[in-house]
Coordinates of C-alpha atoms in Angstrom, one line a residue:
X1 CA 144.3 112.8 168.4
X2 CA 145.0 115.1 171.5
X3 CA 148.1 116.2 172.4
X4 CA 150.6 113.5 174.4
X5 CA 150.3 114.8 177.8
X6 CA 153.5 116.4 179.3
X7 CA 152.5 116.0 183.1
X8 CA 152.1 112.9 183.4
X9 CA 154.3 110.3 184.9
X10 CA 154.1 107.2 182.9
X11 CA 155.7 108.3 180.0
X12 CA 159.6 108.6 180.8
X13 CA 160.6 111.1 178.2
X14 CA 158.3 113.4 180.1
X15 CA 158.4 113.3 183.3
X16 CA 156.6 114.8 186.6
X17 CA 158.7 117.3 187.3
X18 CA 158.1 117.6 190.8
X19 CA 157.1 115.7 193.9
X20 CA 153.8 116.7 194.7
X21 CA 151.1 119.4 193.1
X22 CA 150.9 122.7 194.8
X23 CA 147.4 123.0 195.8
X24 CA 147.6 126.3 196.5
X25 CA 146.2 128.1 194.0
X26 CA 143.2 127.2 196.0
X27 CA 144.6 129.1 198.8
X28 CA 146.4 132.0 197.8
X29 CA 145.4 134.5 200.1
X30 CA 145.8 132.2 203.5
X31 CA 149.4 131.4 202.0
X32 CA 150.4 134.8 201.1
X33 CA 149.6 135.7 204.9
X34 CA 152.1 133.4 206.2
X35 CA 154.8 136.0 204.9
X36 CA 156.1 138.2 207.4
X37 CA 154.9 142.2 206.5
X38 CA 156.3 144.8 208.6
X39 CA 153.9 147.2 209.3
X40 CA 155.0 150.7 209.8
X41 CA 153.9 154.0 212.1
X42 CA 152.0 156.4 210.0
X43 CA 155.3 159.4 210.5
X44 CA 157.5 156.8 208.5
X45 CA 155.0 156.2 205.7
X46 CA 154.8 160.3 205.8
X47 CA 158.5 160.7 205.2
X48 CA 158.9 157.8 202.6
X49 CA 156.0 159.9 200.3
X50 CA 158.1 162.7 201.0
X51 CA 161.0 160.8 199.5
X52 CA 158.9 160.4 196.5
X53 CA 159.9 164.1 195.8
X54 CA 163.4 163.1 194.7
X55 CA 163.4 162.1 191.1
X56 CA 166.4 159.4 191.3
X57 CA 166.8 156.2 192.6
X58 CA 164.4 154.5 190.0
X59 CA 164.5 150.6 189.1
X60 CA 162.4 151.4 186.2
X61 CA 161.8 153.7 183.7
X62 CA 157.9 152.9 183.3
X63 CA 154.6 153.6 184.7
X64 CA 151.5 152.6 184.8
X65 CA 147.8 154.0 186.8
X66 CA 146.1 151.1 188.4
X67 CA 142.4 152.9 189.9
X68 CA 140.0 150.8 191.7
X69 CA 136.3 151.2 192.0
X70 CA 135.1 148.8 194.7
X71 CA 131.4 149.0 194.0
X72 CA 129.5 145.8 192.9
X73 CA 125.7 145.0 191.8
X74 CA 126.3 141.7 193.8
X75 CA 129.2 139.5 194.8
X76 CA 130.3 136.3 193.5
X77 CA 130.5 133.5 195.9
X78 CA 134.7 132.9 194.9
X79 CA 135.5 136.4 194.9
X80 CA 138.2 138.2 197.1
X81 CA 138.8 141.4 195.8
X82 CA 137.9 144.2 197.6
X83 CA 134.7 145.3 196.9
X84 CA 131.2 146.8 198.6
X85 CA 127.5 146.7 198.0
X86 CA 126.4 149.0 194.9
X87 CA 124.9 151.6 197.0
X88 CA 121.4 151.8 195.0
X89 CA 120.4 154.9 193.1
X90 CA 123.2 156.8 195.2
X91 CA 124.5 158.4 192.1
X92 CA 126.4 161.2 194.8
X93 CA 128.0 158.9 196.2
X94 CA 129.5 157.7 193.2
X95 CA 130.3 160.5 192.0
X96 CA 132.0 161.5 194.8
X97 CA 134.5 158.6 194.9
X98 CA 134.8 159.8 191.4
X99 CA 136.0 163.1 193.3
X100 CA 138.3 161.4 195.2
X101 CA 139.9 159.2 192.7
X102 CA 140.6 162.8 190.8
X103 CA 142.0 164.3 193.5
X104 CA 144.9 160.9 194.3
X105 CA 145.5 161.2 190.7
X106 CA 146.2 164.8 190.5
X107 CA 148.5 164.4 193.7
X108 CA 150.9 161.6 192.1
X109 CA 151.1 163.7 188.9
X110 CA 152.7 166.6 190.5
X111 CA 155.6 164.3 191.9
X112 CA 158.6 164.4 190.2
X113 CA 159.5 160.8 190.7
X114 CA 156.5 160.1 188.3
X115 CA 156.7 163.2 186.0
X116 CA 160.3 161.7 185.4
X117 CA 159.3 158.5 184.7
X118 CA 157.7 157.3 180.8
X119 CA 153.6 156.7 180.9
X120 CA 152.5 153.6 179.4
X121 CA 149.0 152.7 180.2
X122 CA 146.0 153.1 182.7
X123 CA 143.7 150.2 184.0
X124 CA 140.7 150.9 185.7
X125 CA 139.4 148.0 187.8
X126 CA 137.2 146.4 190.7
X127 CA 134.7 145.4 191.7
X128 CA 133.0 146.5 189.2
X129 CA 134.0 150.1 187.5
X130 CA 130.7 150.0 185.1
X131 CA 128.6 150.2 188.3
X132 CA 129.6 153.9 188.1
X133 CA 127.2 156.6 186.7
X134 CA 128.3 157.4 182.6
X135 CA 128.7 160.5 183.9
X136 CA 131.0 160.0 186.2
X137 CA 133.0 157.2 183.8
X138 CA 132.7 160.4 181.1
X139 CA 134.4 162.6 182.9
X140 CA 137.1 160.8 185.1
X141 CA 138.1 160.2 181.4
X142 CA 138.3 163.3 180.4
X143 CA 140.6 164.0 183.5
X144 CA 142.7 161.9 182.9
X145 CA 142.9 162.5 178.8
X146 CA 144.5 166.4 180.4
X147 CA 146.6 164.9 183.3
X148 CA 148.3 162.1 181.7
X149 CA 151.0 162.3 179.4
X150 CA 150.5 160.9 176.0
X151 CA 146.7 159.5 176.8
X152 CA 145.8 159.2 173.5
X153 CA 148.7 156.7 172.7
X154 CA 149.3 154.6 175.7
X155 CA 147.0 152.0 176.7
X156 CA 144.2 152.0 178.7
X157 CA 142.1 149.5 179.9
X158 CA 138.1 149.6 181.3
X159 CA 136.5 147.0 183.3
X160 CA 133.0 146.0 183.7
X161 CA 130.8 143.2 184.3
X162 CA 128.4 142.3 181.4
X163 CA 125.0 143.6 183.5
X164 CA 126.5 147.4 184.2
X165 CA 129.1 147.2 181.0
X166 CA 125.5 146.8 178.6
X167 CA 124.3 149.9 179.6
X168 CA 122.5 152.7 176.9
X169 CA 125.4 155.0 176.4
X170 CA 128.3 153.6 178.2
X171 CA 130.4 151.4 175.5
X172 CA 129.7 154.9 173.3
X173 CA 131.7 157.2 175.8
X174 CA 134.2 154.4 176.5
X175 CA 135.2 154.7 172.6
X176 CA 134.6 158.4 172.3
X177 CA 137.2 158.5 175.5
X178 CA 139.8 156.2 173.9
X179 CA 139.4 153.0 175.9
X180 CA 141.2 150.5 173.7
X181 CA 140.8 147.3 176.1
X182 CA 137.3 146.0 178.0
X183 CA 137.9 143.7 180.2
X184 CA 134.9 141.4 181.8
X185 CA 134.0 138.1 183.2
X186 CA 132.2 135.5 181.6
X187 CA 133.3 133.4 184.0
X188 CA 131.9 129.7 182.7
X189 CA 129.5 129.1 180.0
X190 CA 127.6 126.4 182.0
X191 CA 124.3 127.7 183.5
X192 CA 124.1 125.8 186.6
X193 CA 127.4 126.4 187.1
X194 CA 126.8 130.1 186.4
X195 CA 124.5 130.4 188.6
X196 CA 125.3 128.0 191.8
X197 CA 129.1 130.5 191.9
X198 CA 127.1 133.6 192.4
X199 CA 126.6 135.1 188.4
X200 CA 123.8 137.3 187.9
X201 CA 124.7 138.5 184.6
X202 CA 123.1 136.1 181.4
X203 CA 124.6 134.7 178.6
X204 CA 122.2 137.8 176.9
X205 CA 124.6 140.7 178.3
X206 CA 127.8 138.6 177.2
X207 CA 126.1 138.9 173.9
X208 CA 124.6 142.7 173.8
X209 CA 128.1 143.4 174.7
X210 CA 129.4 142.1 171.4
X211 CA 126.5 143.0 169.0
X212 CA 126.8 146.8 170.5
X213 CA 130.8 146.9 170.0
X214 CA 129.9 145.5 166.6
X215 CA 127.2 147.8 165.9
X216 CA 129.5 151.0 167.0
X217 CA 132.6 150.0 165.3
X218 CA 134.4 149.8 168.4
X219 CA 137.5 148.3 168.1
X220 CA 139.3 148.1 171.6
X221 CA 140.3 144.7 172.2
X222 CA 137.8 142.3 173.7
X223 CA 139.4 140.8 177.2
X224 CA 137.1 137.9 178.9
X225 CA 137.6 136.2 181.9
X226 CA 137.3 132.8 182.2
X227 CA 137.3 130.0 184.8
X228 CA 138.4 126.4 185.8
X229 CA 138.3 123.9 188.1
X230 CA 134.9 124.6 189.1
X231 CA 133.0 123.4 191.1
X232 CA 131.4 120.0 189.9
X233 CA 133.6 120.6 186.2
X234 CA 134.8 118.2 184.4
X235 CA 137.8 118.1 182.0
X236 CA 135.6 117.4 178.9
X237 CA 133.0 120.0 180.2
X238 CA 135.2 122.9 179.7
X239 CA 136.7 121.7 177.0
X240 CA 133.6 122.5 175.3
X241 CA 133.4 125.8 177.5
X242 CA 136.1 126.8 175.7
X243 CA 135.4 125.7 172.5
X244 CA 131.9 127.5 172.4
X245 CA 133.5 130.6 174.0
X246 CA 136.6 130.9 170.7
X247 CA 133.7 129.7 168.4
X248 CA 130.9 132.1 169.8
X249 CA 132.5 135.1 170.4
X250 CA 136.2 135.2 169.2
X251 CA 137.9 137.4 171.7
X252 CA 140.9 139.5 171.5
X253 CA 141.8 137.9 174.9
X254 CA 140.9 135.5 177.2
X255 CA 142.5 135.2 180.8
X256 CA 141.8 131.7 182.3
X257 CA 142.1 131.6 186.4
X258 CA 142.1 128.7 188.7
X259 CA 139.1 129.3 190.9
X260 CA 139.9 129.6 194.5
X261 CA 138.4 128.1 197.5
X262 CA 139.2 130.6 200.0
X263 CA 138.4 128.9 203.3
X264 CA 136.1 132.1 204.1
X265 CA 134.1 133.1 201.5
X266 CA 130.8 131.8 200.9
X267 CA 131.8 129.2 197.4
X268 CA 133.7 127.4 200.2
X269 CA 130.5 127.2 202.5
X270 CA 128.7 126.2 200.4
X271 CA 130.5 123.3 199.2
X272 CA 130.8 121.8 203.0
X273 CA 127.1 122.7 203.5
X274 CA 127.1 120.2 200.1
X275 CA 125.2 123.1 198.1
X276 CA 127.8 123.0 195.6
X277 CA 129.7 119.8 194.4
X278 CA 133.7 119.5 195.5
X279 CA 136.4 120.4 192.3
X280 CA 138.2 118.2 190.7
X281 CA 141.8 117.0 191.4
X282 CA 145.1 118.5 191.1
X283 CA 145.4 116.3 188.4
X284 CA 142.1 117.2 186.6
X285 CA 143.3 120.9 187.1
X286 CA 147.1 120.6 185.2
X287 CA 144.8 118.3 182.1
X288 CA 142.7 121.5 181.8
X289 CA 145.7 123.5 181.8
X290 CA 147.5 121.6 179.0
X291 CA 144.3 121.6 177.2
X292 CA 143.6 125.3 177.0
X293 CA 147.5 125.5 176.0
X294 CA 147.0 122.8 172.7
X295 CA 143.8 124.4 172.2
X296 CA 144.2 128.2 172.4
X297 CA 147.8 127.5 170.8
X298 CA 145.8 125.8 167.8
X299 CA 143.9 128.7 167.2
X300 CA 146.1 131.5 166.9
X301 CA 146.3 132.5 170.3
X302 CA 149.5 133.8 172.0
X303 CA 150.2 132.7 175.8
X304 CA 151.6 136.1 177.0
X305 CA 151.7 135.3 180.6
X306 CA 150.8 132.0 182.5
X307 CA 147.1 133.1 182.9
X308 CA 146.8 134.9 179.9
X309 CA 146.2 134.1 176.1
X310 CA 146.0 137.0 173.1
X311 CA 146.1 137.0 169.3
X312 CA 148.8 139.6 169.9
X313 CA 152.1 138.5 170.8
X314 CA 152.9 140.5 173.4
X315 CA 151.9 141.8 177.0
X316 CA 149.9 144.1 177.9
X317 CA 150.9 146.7 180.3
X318 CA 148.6 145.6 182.9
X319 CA 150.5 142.6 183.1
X320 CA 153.7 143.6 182.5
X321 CA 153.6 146.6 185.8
X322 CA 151.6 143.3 187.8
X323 CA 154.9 141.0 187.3
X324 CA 157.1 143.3 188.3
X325 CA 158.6 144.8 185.3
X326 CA 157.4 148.2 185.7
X327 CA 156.3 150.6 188.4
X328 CA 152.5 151.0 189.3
X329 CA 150.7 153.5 191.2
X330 CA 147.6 152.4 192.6
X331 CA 144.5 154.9 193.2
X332 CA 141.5 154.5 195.1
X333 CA 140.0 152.2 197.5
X334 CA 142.5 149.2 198.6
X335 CA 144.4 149.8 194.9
X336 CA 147.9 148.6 195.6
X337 CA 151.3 149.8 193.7
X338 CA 154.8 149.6 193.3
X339 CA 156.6 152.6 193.2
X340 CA 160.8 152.5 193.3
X341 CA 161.5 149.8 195.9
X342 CA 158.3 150.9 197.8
X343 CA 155.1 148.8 198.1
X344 CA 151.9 151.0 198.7
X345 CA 148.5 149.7 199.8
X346 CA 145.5 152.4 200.4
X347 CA 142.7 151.7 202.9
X348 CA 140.0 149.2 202.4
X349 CA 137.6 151.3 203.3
X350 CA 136.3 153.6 201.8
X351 CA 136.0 156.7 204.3
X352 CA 139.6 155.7 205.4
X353 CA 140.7 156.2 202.0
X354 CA 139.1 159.6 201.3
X355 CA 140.2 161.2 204.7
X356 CA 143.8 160.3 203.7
X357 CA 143.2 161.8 200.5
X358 CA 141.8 164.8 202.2
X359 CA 145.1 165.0 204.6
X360 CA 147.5 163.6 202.6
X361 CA 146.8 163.6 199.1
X362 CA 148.1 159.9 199.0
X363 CA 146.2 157.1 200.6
X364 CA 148.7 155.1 201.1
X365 CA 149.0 153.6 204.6
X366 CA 151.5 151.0 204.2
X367 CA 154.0 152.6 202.0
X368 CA 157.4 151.3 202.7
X369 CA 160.6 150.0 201.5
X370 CA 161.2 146.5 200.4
X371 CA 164.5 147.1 199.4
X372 CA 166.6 145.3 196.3
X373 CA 166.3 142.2 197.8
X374 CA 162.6 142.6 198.4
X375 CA 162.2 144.0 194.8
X376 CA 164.0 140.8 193.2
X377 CA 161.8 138.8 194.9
X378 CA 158.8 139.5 193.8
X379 CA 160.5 139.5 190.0
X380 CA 161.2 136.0 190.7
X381 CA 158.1 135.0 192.2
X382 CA 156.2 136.5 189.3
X383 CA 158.8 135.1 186.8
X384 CA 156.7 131.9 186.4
X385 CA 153.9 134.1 185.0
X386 CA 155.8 136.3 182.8
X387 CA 157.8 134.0 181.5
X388 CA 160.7 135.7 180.2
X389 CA 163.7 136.8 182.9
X390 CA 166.5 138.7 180.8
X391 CA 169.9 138.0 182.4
X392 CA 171.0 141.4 182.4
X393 CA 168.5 142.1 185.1
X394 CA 169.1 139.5 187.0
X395 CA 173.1 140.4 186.5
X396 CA 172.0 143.9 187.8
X397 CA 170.5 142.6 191.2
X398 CA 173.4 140.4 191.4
X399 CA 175.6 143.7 192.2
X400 CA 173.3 145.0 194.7
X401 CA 171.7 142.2 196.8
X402 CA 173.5 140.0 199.2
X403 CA 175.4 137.3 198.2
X404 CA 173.5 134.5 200.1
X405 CA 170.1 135.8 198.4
X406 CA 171.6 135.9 194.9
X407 CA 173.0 132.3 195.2
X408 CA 169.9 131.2 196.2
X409 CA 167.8 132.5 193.2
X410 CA 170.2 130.8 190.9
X411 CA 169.9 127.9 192.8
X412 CA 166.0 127.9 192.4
X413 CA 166.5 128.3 188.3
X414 CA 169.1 125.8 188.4
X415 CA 166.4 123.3 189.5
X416 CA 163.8 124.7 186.8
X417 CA 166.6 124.2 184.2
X418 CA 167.3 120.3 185.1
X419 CA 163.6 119.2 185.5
X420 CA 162.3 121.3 182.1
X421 CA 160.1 123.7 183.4
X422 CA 162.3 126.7 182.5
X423 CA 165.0 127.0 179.3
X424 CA 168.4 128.7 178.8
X425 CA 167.6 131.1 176.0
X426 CA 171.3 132.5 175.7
X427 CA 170.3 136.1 177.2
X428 CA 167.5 135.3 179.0
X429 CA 165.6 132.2 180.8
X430 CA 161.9 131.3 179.5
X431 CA 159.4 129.3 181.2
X432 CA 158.3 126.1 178.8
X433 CA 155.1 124.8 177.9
X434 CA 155.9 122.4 181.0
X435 CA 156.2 125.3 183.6
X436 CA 153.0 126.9 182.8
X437 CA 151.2 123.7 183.4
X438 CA 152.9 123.4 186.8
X439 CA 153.6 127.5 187.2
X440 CA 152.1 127.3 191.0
X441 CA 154.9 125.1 191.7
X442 CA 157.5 127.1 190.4
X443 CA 156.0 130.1 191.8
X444 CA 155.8 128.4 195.5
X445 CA 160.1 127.8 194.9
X446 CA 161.0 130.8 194.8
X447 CA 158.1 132.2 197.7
X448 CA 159.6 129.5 199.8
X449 CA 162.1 131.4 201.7
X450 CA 159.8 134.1 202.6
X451 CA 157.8 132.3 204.2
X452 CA 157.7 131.9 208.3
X453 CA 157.2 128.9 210.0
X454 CA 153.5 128.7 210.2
X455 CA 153.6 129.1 206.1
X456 CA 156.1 125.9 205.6
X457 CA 153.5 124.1 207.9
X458 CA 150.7 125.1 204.9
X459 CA 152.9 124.4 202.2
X460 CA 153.6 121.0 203.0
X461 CA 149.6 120.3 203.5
X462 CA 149.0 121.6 200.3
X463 CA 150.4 119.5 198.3
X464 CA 149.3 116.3 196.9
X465 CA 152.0 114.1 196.5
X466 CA 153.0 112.5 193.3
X467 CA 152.3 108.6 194.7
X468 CA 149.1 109.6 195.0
X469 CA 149.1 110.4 191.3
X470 CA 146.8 107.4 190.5
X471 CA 144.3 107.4 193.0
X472 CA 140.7 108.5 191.7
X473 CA 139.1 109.8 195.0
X474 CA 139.4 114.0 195.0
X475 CA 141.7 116.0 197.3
X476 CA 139.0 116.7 199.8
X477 CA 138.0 120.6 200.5
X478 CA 136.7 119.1 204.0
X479 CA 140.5 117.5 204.6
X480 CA 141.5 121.5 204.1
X481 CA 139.2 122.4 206.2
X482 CA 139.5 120.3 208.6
X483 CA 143.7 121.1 208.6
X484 CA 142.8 125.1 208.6
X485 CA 140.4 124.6 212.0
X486 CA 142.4 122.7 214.2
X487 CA 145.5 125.0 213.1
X488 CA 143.1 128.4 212.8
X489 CA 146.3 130.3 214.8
X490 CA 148.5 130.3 211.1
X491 CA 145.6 133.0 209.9
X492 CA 143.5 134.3 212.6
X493 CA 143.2 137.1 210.6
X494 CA 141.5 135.4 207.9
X495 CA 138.9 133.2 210.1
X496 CA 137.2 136.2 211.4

């Protein structure tokens, strides 16, 4: 017998916990750009890197490398990461970003602020970093094995997709160089899906993967992608996604995303055009999330962060420096870090990036303070994903943020506490099995505030209300649509 399901609102020992579902998910990027960003003149972003001389003034004592490589084969129809055509048989050109992503890394090493801090891991991602030449992957490991302190001990993390990951010779210098996690995206299991959200690969390269990791003795953990609430997926149709992807190929890790409808990227298009069939419900969505919970949870798996499930029991250090809990310095093309109370983002171009590499050594355009309040506010908004919030932290930003802020955060909590989504642990708070099924909600309490107007206006439109709970027609991607056209001026940037 399945699992009795907590979200739903006929049984009154478990009860919705909130008014409405936070669509969202489905609209990150739109909602994220109703926060006000301050953008500064390029002398103040000069003298906050020079402030990255002093040593003090830390909030954390870790670090991670985050390098992108923006380069893809071809681009899925749902993706938003910043990423550019595969320039074909251009191996220069590759090898020259290479260059570039060298010389960014051997400018932050020299600072003191990082030398002073403790290394814990490196994660190379995209686009697609297997697009590069082996030679090029070869020896930007090999640069980074002499710069980096403790390399052979901290983890690092390589990302590919299966057509470019496959390659003769690539998964050999990836375990000659220490790479202990490959990541990649298998995305769904269904053909037709497969192929109708822009996937080229085959289920043949998710295999060759496997059989040449087996037949090298390779032992880095095995990190997949996966996705839900596709379109034209049902609940019982990735159910047995899931099942065939555990029974088929047993990964270390699996990190399962809502898909996002991005009212300008082509999956969107395509589903007004009626090329592609509508998702499911909100509804359908938190079922598939409870499911992959019982189920993953059933066999063996470890829920690490809200996305994320591992047979190890504990983070990784990708996803501990993405909540928040550690510093990040992000190199190459559009990479984005957090170093002290600063928030950097490089150019998303390419050329931009490497003439402030050339002038600067740093890319960073945007890099600016946040201050303490800024900094415990992306904690908390990222607190629904991690899942654990010690007090002592929390107690620490108490003494240093205003007064009004602070009350305010506790107030949030409070209201996680009463409707079960989060649990008093004694020294720290933890996000139940009922939060991670409604995380987007949770998350959206605690963005709230930092929100401007034209983002409370979005808010309320994306979210289906719980009266609706029982009606079977799906919340339409054309009513969204139709909502983000006549009200284009809360993103222009976006509609372009």
């Amino acid at each position: 017998m399945p699992a009795e399901p907590y979200y739903l609102g006929d049984n009154p020992s478990k009860p919705v916990p909130f008014d409405g579902v936070i669509t969202a998910s489905h609209y990150v990027v739109p909602l994220f750009a109703t926060m006000d960003w301050d953008q500064v003149p390029r002398e103040k972003v000069v003298e906050n890197i020079a402030g990255l001389q002093d040593p003090g003034g830390n909030l954390n004592d870790e670090i991670m490398m985050y390098i992108h490589v923006p380069y893809c084969k071809s681009f899925c129809h749902y993706c938003n990461f910043n990423r550019f055509h595969y320039p074909k048989q251009d191996s220069e050109r590759l090898e020259k970003y290479t260059d570039y992503l060298i010389k960014e890394i051997d400018w932050y090493m020299r600072q003191p602020y990082v030398q002073a801090r403790k290394f814990t891991g490196i994660y190379i991602g995209g686009g697609s970093p297997s697009t590069l030449p082996t030679s090029a992957i070869e020896r930007l490991s090999s640069h980074l094995a002499k710069v980096i302190p403790n390399y052979d001990s901290i983890e690092k993390s390589f990302t590919g997709e299966p057509r470019t990951l496959r390659r003769p010779g690539l998964l050999e210098v990836l375990r000659d160089q220490g790479w202990d996690r490959i990541t990649f995206g298998v995305e769904t299991l269904n053909p037709e899906i497969h192929r109708k959200i822009g996937r080229l690969d085959t289920r043949e390269d998710v295999d060759a993967i496997f059989d040449r990791m087996r037949d090298l003795n390779y032992k880095a953990d095995t990190c997949v992608d996966m996705m839900y609430d596709l379109p034209g997926q049902s609940l019982f149709g990735f159910q047995d996604e899931l099942t065939e992807l555990v029974d088929s190929y047993d990964p270390t890790e699996i990190d399962l995303f809502t898909t996002i409808y991005l009212p300008y990227r082509p999956l969107h298009k395509m589903i007004l055009d009626g090329r592609v069939a509508q998702p499911g419900s909100p509804w359908q969505l938190l079922a598939m999330r409870e499911h992959l919970y019982d189920f993953l949870s059933e066999k063996g798996y470890h829920n690490t962060i809200a996305e994320t499930w591992s047979k190890r029991n504990e983070r990784s250090q990708y996803q501990t420096a993405h909540c928040a809990r550690q510093d990040i310095i992000g190199i190459g093309c559009a990479a984005r870090g957090n170093v002290k109370d600063m928030v950097s983002i490089n150019p998303e171009k390419v050329d931009d990036w490497q003439k402030n590499v050339d002038e600067h050594g740093a890319s960073t355009e945007t890099l600016q303070s946040i201050g303490y309040e800024g900094v415990l506010d992306r904690i908390m908004v990222m607190f629904p994903r991690y899942k654990h919030l010690d007090k002592s932290l929390l107690g620490d930003f108490g003494e240093k943020v205003d007064s009004e802020v602070f009350e305010r955060v506790l107030n949030v909590i409070d209201g996680h506490l009463e409707n079960g989504t989060v649990e008093d642990e004694g020294d720290h708070f933890r996000v139940t099995k009922l939060g991670v099924i409604w995380h987007g909600n949770l998350q959206t309490d605690y963005l709230r505030h930092a929100l401007n107007t034209e983002g409370e206006v979005l808010i309320e439109h994306l979210t289906e209300a719980k009266e609706d709970f029982d009606r079977e027609d799906r919340f339409g991607i054309n009513e969204q649509t139709t909502f983000i056209k006549e009200n284009d001026d809360l993103y222009p940037k976006l509609m372009k």
